[in-house]
C-alpha atoms as an extended CHARMM CRD file, in Angstrom:
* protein
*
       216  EXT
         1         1  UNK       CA             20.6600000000       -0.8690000000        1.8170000000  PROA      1               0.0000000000
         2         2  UNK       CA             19.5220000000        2.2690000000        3.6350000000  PROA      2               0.0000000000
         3         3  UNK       CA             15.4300000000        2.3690000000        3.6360000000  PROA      3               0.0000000000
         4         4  UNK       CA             14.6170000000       -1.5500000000        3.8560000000  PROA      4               0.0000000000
         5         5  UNK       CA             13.2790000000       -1.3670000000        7.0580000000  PROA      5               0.0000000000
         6         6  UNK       CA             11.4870000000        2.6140000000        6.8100000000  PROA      6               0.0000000000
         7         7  UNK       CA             10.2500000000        0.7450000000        3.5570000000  PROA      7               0.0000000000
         8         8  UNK       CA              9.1650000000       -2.3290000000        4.8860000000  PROA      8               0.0000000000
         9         9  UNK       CA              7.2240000000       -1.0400000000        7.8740000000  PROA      9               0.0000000000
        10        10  UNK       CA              5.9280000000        2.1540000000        6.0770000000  PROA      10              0.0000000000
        11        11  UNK       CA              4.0590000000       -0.3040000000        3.4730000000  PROA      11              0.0000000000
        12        12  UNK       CA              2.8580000000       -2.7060000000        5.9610000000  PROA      12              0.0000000000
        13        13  UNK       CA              1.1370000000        0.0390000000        8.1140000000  PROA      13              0.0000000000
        14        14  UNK       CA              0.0980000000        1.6690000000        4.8630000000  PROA      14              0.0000000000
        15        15  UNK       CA             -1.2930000000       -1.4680000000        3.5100000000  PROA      15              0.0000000000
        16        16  UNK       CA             -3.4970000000       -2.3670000000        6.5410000000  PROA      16              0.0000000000
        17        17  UNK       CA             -6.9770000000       -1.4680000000        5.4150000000  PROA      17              0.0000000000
        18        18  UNK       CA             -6.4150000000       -0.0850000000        2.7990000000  PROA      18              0.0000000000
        19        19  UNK       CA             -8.0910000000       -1.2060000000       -0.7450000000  PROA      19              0.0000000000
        20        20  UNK       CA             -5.6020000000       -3.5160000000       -2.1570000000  PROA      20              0.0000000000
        21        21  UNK       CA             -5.8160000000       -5.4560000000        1.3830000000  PROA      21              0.0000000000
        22        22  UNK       CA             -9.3500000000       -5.8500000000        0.9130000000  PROA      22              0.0000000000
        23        23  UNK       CA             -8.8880000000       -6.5950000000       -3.1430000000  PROA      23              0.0000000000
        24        24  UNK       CA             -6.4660000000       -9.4040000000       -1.5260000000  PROA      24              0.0000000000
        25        25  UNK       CA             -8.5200000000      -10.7090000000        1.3800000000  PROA      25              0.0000000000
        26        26  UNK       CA            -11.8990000000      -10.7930000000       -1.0350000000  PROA      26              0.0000000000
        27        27  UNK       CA             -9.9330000000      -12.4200000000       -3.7150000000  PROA      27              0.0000000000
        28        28  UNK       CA             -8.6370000000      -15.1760000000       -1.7220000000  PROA      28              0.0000000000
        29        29  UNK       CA            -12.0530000000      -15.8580000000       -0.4350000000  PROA      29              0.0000000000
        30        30  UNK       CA            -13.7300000000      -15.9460000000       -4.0990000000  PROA      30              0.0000000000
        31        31  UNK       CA            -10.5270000000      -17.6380000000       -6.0590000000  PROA      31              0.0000000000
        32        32  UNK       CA             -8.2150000000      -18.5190000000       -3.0450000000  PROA      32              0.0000000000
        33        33  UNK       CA             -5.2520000000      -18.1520000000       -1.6590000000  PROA      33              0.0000000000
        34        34  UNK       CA             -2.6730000000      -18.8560000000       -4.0400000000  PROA      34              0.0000000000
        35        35  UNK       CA             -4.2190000000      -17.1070000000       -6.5420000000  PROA      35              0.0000000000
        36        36  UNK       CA             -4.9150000000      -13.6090000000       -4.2640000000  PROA      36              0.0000000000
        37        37  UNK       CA             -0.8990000000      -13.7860000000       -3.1450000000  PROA      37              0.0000000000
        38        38  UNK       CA             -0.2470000000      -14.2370000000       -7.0660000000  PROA      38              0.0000000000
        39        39  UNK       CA             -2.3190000000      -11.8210000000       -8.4470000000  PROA      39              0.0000000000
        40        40  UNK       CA             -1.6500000000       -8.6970000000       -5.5710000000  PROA      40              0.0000000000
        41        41  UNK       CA              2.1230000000       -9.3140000000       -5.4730000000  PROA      41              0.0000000000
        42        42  UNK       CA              2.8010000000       -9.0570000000       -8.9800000000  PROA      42              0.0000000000
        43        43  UNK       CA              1.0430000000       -5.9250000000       -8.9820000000  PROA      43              0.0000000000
        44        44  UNK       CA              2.1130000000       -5.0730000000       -6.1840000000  PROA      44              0.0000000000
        45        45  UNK       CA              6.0670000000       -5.5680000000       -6.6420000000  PROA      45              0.0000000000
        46        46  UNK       CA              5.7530000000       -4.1430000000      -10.2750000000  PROA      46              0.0000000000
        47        47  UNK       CA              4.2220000000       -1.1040000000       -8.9300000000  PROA      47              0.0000000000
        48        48  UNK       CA              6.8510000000       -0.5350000000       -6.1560000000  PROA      48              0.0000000000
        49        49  UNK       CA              9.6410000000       -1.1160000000       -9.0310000000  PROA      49              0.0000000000
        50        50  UNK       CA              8.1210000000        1.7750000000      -11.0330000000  PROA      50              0.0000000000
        51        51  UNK       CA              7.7640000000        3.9090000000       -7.9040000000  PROA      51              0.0000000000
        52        52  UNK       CA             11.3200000000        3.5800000000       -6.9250000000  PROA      52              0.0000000000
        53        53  UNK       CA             12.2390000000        4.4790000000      -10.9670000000  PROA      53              0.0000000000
        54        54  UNK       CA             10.3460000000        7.3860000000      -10.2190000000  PROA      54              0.0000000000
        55        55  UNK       CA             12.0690000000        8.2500000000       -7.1450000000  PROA      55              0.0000000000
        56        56  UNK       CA             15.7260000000        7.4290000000       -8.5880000000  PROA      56              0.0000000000
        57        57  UNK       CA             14.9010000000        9.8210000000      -11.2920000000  PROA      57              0.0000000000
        58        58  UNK       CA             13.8790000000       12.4620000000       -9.1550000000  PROA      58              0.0000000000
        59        59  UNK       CA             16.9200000000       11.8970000000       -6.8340000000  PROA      59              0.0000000000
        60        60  UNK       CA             19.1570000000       11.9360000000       -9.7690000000  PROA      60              0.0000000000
        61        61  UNK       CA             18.0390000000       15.2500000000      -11.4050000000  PROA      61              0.0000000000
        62        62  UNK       CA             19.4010000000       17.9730000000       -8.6050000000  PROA      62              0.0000000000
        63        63  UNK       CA             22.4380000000       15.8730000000       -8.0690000000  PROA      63              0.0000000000
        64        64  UNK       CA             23.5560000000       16.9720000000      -11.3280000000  PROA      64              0.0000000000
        65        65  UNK       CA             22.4990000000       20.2410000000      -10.2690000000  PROA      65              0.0000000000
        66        66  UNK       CA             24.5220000000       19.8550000000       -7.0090000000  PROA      66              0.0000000000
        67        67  UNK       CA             20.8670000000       20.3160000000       -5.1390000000  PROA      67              0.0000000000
        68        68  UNK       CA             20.3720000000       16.7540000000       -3.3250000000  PROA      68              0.0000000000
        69        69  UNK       CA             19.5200000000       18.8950000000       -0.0720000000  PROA      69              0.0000000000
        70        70  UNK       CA             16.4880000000       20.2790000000       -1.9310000000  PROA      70              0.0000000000
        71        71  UNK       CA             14.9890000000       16.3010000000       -3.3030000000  PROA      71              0.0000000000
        72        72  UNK       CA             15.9450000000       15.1270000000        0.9320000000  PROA      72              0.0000000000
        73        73  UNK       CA             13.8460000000       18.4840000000        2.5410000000  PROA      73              0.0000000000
        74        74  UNK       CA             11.0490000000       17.7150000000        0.1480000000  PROA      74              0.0000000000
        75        75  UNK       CA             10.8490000000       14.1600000000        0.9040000000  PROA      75              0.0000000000
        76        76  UNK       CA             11.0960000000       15.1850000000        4.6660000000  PROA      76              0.0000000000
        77        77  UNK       CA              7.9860000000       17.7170000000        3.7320000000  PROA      77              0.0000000000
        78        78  UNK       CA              6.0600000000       14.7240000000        1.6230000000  PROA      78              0.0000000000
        79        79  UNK       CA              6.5380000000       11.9550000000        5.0060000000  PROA      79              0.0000000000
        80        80  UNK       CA              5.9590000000       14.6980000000        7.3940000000  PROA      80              0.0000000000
        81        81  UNK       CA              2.9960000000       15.3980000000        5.3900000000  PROA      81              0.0000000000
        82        82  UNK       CA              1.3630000000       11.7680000000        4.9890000000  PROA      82              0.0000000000
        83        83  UNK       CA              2.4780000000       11.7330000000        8.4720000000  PROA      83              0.0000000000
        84        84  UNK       CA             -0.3540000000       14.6790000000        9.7340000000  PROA      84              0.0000000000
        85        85  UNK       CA             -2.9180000000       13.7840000000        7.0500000000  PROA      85              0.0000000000
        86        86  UNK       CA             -2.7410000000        9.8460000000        8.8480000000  PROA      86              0.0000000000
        87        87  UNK       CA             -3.0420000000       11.7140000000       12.5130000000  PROA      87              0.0000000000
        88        88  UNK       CA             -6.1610000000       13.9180000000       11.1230000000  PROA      88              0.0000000000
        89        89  UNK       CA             -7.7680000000       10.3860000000        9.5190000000  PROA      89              0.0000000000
        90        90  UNK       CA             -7.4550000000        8.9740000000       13.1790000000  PROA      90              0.0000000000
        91        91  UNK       CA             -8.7610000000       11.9790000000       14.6580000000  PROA      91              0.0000000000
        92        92  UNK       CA            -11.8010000000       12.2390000000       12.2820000000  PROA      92              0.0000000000
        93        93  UNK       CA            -11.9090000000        7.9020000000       12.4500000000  PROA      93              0.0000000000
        94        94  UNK       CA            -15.7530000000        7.0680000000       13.9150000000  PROA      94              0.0000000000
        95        95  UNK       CA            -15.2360000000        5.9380000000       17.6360000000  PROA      95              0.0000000000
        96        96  UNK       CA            -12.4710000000        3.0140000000       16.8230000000  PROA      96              0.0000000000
        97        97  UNK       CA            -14.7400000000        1.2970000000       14.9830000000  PROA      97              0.0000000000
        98        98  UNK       CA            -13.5880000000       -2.0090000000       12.9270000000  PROA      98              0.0000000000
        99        99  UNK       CA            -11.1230000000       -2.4710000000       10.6620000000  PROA      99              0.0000000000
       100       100  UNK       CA            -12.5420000000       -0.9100000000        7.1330000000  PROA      100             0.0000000000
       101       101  UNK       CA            -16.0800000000       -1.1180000000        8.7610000000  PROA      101             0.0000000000
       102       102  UNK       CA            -18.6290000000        0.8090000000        6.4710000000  PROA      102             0.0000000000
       103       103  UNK       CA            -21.8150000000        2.3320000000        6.2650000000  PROA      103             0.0000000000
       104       104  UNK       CA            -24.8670000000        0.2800000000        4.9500000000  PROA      104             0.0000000000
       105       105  UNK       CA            -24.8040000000        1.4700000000        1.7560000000  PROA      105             0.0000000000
       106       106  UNK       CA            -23.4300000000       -0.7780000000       -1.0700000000  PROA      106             0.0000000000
       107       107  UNK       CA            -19.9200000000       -0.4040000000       -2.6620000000  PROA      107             0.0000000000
       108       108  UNK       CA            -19.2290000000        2.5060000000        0.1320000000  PROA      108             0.0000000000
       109       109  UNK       CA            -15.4370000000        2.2060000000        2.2270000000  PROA      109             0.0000000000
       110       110  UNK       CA            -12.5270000000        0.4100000000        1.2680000000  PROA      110             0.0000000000
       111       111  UNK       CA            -13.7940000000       -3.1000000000        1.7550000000  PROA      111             0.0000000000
       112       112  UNK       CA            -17.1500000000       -2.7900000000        0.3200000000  PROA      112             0.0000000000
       113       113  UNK       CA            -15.7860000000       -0.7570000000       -2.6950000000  PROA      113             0.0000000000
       114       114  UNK       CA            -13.3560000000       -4.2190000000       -3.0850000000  PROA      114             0.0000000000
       115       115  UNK       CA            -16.0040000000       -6.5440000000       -2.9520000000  PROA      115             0.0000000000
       116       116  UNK       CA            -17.8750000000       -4.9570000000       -5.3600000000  PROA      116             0.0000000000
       117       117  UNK       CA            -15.0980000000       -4.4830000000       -8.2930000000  PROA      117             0.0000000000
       118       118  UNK       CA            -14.0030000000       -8.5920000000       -7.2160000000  PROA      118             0.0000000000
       119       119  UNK       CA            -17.5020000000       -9.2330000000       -8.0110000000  PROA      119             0.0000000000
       120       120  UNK       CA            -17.7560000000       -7.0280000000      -11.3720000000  PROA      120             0.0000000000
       121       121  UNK       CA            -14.8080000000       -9.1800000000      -12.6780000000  PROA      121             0.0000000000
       122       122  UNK       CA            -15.9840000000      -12.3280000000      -11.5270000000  PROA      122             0.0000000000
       123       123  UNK       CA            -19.0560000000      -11.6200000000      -13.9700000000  PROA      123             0.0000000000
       124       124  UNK       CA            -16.6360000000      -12.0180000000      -16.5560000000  PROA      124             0.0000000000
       125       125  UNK       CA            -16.5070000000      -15.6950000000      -16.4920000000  PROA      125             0.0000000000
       126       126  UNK       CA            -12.7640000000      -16.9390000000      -18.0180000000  PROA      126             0.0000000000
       127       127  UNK       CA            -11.5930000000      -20.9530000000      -17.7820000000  PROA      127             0.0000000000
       128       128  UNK       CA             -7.9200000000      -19.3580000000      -18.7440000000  PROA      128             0.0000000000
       129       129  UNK       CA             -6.1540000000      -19.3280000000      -15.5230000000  PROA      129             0.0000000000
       130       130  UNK       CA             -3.7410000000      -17.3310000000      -16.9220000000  PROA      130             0.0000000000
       131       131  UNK       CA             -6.3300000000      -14.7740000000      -18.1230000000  PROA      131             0.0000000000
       132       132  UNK       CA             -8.0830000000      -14.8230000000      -14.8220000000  PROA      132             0.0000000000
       133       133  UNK       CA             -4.6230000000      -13.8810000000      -13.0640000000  PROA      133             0.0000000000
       134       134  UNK       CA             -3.6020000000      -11.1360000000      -15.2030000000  PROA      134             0.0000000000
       135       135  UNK       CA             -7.2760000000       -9.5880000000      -14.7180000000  PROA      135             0.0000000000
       136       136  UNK       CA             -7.4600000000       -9.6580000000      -11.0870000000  PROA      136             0.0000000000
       137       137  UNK       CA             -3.7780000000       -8.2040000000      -11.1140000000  PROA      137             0.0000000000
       138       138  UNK       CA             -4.7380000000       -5.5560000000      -13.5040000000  PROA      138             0.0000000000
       139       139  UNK       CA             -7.2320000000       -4.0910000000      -11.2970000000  PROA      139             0.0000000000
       140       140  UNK       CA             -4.9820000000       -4.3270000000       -7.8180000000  PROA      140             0.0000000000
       141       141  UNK       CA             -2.0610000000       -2.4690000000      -10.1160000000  PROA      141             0.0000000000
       142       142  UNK       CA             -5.1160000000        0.1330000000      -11.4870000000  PROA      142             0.0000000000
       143       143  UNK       CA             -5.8030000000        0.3070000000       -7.6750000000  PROA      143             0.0000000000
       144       144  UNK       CA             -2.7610000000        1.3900000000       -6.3560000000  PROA      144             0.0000000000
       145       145  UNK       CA             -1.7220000000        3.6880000000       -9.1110000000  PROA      145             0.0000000000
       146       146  UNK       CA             -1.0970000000        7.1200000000       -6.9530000000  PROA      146             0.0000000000
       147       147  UNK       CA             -2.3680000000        5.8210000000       -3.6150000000  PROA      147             0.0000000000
       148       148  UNK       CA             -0.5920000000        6.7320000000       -0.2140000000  PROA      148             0.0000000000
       149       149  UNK       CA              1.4480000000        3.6070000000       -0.3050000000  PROA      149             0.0000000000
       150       150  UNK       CA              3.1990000000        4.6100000000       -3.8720000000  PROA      150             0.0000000000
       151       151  UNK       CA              4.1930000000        8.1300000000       -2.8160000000  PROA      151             0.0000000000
       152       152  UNK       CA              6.1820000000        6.7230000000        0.3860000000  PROA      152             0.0000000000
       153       153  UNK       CA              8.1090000000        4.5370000000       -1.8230000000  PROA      153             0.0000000000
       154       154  UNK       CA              8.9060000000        7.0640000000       -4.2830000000  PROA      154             0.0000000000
       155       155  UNK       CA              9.8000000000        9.0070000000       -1.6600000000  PROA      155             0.0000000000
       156       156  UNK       CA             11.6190000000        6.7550000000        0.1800000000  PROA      156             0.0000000000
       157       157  UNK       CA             13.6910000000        5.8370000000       -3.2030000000  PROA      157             0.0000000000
       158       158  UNK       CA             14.5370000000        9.4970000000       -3.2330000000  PROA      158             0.0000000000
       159       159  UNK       CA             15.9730000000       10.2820000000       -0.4380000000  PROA      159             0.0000000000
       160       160  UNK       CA             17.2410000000        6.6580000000        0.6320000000  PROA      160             0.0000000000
       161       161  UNK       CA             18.7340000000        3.4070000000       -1.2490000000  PROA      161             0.0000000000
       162       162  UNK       CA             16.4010000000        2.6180000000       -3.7630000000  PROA      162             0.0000000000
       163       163  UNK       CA             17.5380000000       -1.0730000000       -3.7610000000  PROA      163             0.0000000000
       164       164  UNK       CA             17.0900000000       -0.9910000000        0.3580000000  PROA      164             0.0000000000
       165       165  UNK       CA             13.7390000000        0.8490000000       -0.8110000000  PROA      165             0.0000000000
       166       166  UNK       CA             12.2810000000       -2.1020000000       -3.4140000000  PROA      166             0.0000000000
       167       167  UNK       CA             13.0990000000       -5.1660000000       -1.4230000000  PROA      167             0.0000000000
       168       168  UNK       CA             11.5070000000       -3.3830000000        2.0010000000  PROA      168             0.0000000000
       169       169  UNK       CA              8.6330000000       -2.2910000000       -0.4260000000  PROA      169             0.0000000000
       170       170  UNK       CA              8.0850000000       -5.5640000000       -1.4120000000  PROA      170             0.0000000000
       171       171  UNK       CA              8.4530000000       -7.1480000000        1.8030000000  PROA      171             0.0000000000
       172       172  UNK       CA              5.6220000000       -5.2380000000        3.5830000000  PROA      172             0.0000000000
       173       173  UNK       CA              3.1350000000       -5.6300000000        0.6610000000  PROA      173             0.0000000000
       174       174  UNK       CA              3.9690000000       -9.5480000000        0.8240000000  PROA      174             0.0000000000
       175       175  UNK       CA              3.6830000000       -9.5080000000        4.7750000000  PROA      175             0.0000000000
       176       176  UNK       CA              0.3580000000       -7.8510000000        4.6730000000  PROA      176             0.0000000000
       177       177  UNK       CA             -0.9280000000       -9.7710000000        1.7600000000  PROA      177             0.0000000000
       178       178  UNK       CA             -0.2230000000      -12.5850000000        3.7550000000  PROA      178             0.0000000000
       179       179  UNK       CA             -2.1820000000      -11.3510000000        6.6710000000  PROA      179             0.0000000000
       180       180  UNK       CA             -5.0220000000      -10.4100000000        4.5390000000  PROA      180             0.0000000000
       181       181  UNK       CA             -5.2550000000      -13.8960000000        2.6400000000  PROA      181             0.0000000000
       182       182  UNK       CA             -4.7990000000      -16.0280000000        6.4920000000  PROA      182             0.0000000000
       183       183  UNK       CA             -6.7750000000      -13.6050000000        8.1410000000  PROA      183             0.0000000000
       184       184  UNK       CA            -10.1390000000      -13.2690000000        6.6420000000  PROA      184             0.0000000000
       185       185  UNK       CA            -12.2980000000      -11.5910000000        8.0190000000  PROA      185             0.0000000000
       186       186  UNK       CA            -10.7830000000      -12.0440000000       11.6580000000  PROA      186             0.0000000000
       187       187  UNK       CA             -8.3190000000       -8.9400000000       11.1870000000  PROA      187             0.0000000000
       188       188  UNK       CA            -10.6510000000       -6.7190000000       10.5280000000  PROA      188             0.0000000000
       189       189  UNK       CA            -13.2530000000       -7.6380000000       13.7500000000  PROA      189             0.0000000000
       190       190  UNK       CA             -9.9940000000       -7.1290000000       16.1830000000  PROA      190             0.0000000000
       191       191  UNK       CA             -8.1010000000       -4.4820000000       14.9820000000  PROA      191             0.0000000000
       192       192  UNK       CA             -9.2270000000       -0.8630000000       14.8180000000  PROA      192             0.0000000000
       193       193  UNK       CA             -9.2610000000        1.5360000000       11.7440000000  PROA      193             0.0000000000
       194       194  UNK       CA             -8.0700000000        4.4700000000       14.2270000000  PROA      194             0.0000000000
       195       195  UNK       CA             -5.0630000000        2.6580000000       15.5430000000  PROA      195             0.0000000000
       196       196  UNK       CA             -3.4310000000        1.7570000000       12.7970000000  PROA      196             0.0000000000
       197       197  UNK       CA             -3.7730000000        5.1690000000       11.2860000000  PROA      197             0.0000000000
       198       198  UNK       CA             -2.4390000000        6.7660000000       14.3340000000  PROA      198             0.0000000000
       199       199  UNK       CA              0.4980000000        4.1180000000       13.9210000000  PROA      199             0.0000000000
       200       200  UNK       CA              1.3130000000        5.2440000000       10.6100000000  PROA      200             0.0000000000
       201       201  UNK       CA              1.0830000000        8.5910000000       11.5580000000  PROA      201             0.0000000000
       202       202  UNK       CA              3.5130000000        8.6590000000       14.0030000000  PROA      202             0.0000000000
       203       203  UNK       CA              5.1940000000        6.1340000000       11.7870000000  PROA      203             0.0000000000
       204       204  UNK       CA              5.6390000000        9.0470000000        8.5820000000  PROA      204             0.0000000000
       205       205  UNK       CA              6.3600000000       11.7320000000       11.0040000000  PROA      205             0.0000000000
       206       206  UNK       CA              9.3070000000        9.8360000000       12.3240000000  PROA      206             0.0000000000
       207       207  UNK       CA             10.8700000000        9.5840000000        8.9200000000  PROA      207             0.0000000000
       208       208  UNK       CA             10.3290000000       12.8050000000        7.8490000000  PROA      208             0.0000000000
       209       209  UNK       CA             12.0190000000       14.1810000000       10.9580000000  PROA      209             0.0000000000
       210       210  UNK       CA             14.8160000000       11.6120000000       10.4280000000  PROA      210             0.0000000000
       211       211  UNK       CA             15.0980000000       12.5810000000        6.4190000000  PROA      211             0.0000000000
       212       212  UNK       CA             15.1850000000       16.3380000000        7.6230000000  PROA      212             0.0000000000
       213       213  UNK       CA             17.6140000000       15.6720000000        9.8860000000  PROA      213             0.0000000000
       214       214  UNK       CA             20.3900000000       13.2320000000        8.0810000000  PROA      214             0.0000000000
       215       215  UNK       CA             19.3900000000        9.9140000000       10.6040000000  PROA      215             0.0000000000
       216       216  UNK       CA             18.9670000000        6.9370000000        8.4300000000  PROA      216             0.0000000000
């Protein structure tokens, strides 16, 4: 099961601040707990299933044309790649400020932006619990649909086991769903936006150099 653990830490540094953490942390405040954990990780796994399709289709297509070096250098390019872009967000990240601390302005940075599209749904007033699930997991799904996190795990299916790949996927979007939902808003006072960007950085780079290399 090469990848779990690339997989499982990749996504969990990924995940921290980023929108579908806040979709999660707003939702359990506005619907609760057990609904937020039920709504983001059916989304969430379903997404990371289709990512790693993606990524066993791309590893499988130059196999057959005896190319597997080329799908492993370009994954090393993609991490190496998310890896720099992470480093620059750090660099350009305001003083260390908050986790997903924004400007005043309504519906502006990731957690404002999530507590405004909770609130546009909650509008829509549904007594089906069933309903009201599939909604809220509709937009988290909608709201991870090409974002950083997806790309690693195609990626990561690519060029490792996609099997190791989906249940380390799955395990870091259920570990930092769980954080968001028992957190609140405590995570977000103590733990700055520039630090875990520069973690994930350094986090991406070390794969891609791995992946380049033949280590995992």
């Amino acid at each position: 099961l090469r990848g779990i653990w690339e997989a499982l830490s990749a996504i969990f540094v990924s995940e921290l601040g980023d929108k579908t953490f806040f979709l999660t942390m707003v939702l359990a405040f506005r619907r609760g707990r057990v609904m937020a954990l039920l709504a983001s990780q059916s989304a969430l796994w379903l997404m990371t299933a289709v990512s790693c399709c993606i990524g066993v289709v791309l590893r499988s297509f130059p196999s057959s044309l005896g190319a597997q070096p080329v799908i492993n250098a370009t994954a090393a390019a993609l991490m190496l790649l998310f890896g720099v872009q992470s480093l620059r967000e750090a660099r350009d990240a305001s003083g260390g400020g908050a986790l997903g601390e924004a400007p005043a302005e309504e519906c502006r940075g990731e957690k404002d932006e999530a507590e405004c599209e909770i609130d546009s749904e909650l509008t829509k007033v549904d007594a089906n619990r069933f309903l009201e699930w599939l909604r809220f997991a509709v937009l988290i799904f909608l709201a991870e649909w090409g974002d950083r996190s997806m790309f690693v795990t195609v990626t990561l299916a690519a060029s490792r086991s996609p099997v190791g790949t989906f249940l380390g996927g799955c395990a870091g979007h259920f570990a930092a769903a769980t954080l968001a939902v028992l957190s609140g808003g405590l995570l977000e006072k103590y733990i700055s936006d520039r630090l875990v960007r520069i973690l994930g950085g350094v986090l991406f780079i070390c794969f891609g150099v791995t992946t380049l290399l033949g280590v995992y």
